[in-house]
mmCIF file of C-alpha atoms in Angstrom:
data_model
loop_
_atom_site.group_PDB
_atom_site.id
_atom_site.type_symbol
_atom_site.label_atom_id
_atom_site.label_comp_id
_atom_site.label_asym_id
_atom_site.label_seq_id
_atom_site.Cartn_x
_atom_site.Cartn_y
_atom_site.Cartn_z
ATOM 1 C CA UNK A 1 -4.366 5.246 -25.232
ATOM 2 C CA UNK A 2 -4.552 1.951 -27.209
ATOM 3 C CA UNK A 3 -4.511 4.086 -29.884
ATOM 4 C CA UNK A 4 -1.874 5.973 -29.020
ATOM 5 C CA UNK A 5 0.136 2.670 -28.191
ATOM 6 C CA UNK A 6 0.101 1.501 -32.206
ATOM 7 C CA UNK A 7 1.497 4.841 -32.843
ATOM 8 C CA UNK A 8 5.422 4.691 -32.765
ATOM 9 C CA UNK A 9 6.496 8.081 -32.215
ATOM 10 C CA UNK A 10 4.894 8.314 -28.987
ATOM 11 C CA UNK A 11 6.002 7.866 -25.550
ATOM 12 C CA UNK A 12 2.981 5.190 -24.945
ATOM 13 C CA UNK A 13 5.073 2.180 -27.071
ATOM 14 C CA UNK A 14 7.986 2.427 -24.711
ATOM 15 C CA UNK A 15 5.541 2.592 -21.924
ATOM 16 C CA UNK A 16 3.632 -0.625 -23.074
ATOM 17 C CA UNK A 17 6.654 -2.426 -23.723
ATOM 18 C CA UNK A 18 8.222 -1.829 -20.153
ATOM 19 C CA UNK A 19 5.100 -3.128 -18.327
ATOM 20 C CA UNK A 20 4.966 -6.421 -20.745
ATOM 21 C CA UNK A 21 8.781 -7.015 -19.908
ATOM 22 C CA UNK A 22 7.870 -6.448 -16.381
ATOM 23 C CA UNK A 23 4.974 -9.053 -16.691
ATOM 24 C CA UNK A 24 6.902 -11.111 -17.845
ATOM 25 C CA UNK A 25 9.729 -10.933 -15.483
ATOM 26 C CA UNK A 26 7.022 -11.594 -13.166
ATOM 27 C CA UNK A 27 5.568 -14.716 -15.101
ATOM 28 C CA UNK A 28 9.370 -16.379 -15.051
ATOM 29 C CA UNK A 29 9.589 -15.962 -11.372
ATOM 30 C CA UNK A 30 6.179 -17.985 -11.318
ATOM 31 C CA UNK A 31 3.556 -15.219 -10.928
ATOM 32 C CA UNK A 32 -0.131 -16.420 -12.286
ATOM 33 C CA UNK A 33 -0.661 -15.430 -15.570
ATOM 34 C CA UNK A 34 -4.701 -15.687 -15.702
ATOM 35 C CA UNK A 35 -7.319 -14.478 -17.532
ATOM 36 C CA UNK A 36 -9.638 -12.709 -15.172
ATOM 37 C CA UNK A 37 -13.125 -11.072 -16.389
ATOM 38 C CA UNK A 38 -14.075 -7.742 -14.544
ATOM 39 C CA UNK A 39 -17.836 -7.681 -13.567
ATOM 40 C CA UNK A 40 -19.350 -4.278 -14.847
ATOM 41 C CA UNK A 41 -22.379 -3.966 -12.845
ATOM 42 C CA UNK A 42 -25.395 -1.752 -14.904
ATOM 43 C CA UNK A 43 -27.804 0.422 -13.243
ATOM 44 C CA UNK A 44 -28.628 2.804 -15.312
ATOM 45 C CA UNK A 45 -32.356 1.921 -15.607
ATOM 46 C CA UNK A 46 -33.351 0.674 -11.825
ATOM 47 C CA UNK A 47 -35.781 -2.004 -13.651
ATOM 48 C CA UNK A 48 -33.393 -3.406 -15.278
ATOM 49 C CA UNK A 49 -30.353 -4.179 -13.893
ATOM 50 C CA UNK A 50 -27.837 -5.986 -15.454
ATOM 51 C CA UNK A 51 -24.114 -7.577 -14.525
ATOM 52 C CA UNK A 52 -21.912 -7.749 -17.853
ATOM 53 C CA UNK A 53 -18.270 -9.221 -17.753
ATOM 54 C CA UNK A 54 -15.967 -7.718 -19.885
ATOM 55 C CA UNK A 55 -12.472 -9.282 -20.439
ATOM 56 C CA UNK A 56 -10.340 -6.307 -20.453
ATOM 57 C CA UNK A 57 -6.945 -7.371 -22.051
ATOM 58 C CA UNK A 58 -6.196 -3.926 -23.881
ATOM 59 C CA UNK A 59 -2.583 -3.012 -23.467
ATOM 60 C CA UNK A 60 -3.511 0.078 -21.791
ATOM 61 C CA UNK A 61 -5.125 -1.189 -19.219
ATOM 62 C CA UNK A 62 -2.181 -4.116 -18.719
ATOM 63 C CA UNK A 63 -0.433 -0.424 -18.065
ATOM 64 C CA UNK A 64 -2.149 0.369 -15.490
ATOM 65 C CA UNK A 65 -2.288 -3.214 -13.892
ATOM 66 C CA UNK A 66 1.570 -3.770 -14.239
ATOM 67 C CA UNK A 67 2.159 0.252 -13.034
ATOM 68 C CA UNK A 68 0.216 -0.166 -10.157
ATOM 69 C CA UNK A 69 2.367 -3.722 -9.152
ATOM 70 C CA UNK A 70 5.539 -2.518 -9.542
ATOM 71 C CA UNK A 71 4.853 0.728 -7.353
ATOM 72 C CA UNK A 72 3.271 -1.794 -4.655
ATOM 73 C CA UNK A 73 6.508 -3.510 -5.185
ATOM 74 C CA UNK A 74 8.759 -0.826 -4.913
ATOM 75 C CA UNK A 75 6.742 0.666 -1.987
ATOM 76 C CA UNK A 76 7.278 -2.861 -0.214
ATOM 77 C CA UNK A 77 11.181 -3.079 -1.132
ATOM 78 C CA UNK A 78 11.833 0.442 -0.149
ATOM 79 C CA UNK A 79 10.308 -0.327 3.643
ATOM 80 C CA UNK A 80 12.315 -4.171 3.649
ATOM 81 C CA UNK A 81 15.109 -1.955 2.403
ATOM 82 C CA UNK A 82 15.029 0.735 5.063
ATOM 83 C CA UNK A 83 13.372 -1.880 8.152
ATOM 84 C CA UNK A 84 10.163 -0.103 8.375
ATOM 85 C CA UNK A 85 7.446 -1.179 9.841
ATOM 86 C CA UNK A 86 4.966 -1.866 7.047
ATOM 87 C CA UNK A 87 1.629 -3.454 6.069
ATOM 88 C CA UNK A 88 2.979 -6.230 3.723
ATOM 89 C CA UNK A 89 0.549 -8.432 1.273
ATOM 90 C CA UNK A 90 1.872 -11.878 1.584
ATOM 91 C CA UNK A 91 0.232 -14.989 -0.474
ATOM 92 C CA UNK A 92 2.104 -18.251 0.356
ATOM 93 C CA UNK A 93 2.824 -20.562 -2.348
ATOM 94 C CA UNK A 94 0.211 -22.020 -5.174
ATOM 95 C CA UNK A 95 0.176 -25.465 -6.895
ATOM 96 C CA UNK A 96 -1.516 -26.395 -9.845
ATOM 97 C CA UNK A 97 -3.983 -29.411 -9.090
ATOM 98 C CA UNK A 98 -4.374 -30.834 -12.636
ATOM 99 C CA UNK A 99 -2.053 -30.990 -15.179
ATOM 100 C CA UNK A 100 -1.919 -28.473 -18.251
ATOM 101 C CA UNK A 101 -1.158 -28.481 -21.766
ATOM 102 C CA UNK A 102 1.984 -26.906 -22.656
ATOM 103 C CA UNK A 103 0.917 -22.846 -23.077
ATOM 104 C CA UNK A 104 -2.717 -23.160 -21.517
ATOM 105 C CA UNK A 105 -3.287 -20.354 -18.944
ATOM 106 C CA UNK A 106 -4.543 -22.001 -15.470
ATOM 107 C CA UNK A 107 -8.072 -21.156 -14.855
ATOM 108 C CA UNK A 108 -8.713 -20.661 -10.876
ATOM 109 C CA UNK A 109 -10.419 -24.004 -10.936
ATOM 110 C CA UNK A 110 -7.034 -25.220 -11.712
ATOM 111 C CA UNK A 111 -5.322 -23.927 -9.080
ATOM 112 C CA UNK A 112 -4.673 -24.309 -5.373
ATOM 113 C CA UNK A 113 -3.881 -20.768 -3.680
ATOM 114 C CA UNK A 114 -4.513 -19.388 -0.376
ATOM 115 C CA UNK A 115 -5.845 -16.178 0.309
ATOM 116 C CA UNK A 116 -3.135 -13.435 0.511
ATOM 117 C CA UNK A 117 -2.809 -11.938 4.032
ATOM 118 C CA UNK A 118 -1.417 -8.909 5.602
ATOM 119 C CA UNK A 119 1.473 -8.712 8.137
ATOM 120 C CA UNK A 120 4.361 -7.227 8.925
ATOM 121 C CA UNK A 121 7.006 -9.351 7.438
ATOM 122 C CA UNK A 122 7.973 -9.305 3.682
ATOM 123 C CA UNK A 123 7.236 -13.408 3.215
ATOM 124 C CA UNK A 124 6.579 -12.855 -0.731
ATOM 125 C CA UNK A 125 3.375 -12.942 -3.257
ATOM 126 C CA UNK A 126 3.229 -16.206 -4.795
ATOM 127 C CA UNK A 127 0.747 -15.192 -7.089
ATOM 128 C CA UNK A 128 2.345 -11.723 -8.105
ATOM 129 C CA UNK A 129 5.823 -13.488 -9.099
ATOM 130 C CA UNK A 130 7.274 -10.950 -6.080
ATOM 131 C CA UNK A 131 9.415 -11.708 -2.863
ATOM 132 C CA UNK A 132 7.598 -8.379 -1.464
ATOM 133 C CA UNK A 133 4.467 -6.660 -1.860
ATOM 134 C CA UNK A 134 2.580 -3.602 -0.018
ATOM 135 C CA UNK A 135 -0.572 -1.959 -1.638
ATOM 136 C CA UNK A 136 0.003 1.717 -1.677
ATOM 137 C CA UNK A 137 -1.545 2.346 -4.544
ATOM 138 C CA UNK A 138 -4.953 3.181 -3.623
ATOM 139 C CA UNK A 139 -5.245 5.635 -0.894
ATOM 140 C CA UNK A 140 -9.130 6.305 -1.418
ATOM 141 C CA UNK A 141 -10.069 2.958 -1.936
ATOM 142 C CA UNK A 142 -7.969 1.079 0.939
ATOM 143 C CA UNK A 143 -7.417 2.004 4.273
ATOM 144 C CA UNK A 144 -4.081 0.016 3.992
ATOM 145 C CA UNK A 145 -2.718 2.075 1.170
ATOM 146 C CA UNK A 146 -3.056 4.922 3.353
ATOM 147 C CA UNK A 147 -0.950 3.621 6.287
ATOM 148 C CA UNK A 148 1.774 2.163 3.876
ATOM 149 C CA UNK A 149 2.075 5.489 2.205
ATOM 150 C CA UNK A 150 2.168 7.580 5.585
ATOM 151 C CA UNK A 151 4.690 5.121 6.736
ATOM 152 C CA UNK A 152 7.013 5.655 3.916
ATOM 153 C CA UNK A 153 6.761 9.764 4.000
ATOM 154 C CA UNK A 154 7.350 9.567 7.348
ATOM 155 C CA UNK A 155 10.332 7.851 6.643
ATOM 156 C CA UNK A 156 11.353 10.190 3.541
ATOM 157 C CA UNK A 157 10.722 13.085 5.769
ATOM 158 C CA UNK A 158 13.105 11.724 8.696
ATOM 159 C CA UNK A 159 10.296 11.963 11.418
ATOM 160 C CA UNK A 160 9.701 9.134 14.175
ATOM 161 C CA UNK A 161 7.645 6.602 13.276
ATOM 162 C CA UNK A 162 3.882 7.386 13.730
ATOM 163 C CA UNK A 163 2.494 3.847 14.317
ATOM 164 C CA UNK A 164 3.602 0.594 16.423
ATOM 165 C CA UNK A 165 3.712 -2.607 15.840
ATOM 166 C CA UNK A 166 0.568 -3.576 17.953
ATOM 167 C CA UNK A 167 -1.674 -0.564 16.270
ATOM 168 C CA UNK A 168 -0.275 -1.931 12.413
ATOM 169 C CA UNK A 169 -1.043 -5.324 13.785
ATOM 170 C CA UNK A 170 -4.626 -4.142 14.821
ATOM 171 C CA UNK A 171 -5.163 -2.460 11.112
ATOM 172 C CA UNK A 172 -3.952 -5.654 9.554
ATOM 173 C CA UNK A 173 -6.436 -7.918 11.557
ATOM 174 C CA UNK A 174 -9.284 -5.062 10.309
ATOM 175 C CA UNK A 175 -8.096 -4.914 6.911
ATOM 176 C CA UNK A 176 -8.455 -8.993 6.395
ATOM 177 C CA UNK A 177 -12.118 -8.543 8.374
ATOM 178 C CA UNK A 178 -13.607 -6.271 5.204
ATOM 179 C CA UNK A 179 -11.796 -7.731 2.688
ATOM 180 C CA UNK A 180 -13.456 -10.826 3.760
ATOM 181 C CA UNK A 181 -16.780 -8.848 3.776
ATOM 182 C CA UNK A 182 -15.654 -7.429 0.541
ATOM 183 C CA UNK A 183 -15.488 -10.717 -1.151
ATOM 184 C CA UNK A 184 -18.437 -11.937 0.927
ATOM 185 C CA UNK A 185 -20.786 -9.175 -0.552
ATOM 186 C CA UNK A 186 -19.510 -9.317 -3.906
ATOM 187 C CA UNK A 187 -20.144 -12.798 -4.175
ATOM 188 C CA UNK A 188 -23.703 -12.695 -2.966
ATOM 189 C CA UNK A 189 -24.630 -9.575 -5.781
ATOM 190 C CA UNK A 190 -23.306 -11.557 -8.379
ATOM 191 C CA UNK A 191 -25.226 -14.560 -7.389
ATOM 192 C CA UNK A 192 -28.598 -12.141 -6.645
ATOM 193 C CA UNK A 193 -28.122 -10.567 -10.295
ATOM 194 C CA UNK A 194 -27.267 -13.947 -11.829
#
């Protein structure tokens, strides 16, 4: 695709272009713009295992990244939109503890941020530059994604609501509980395989 992207008579230029003006529609309403490395984890020979990071800034996979946000985004603004009941990502507001040349990219030491939370309120994604988020991306990966998209084709379908507030309240709570775990684990590996 990055290939493909250089190549002018394709549909991919357009595509790349839209998701860089929607980054950086993002960036002006103060979303962090940071470089993040992606922790490849090798096991291909059991004896040897080995953790690589890979920065992966290739313009297709900022496609992917800024595609995947702006669906969250639209899945969140079509529930605010039509007052459903939905699993929102919320991240209150960041500040920047040191001060920064003009153009240098805070680092996460740099930063002070909260983690995001889930509830049922749009209150905004610092972070993400967005006054609403809701993952809904991900069906197979998050349990979240899942509930936010059955919400919404319950909704496009005109049926009754399948979940109250107390159950999407319970899920919420759950959610935070392995994402915590998540993070826990992940932490520990990368430490273990340092």
């Amino acid at each position: 695709v990055d290939h493909l992207i250089n190549q002018s008579e394709s549909f991919w230029p357009q595509l790349s272009q839209f998701c860089v003006n929607l980054k950086n529609t993002r960036i002006e309403n103060g979303c962090l713009d940071l470089d993040r490395l992606e922790v490849k984890l090798d096991i291909s020979d059991p004896e040897q295992i080995n953790i690589n990071t890979v920065r992966e800034n290739t313009p297709a996979t900022q496609i992917i990244e800024e595609l995947a946000i702006y669906i969250n985004y639209l899945a969140a603004n079509y529930c605010t939109t039509n007052e459903l009941l939905c699993l929102y990502r919320n991240q209150p507001p960041y500040s920047i503890s040191k001060n920064l040349d003009e153009g240098v990219k805070p680092t996460l030491r740099d930063i002070q941020i909260q983690p995001a939370h889930i509830g049922l309120t749009a209150d905004g994604h610092s972070a993400l530059g967005l006054e609403c988020y809701a993952q809904a991306t991900s069906p197979i990966r998050r349990f979240v994604d899942l509930v936010n998209q059955n919400i919404i084709l319950t909704h496009l379908s005109k049926q009754d609501e399948a979940f109250d507030e107390d159950e999407l309240l319970l899920w919420a709570k759950r959610a935070e509980e392995i994402q915590r775990d998540y993070t826990f684990l992940e932490r520990n590996l990368l430490e273990h395989w340092k």
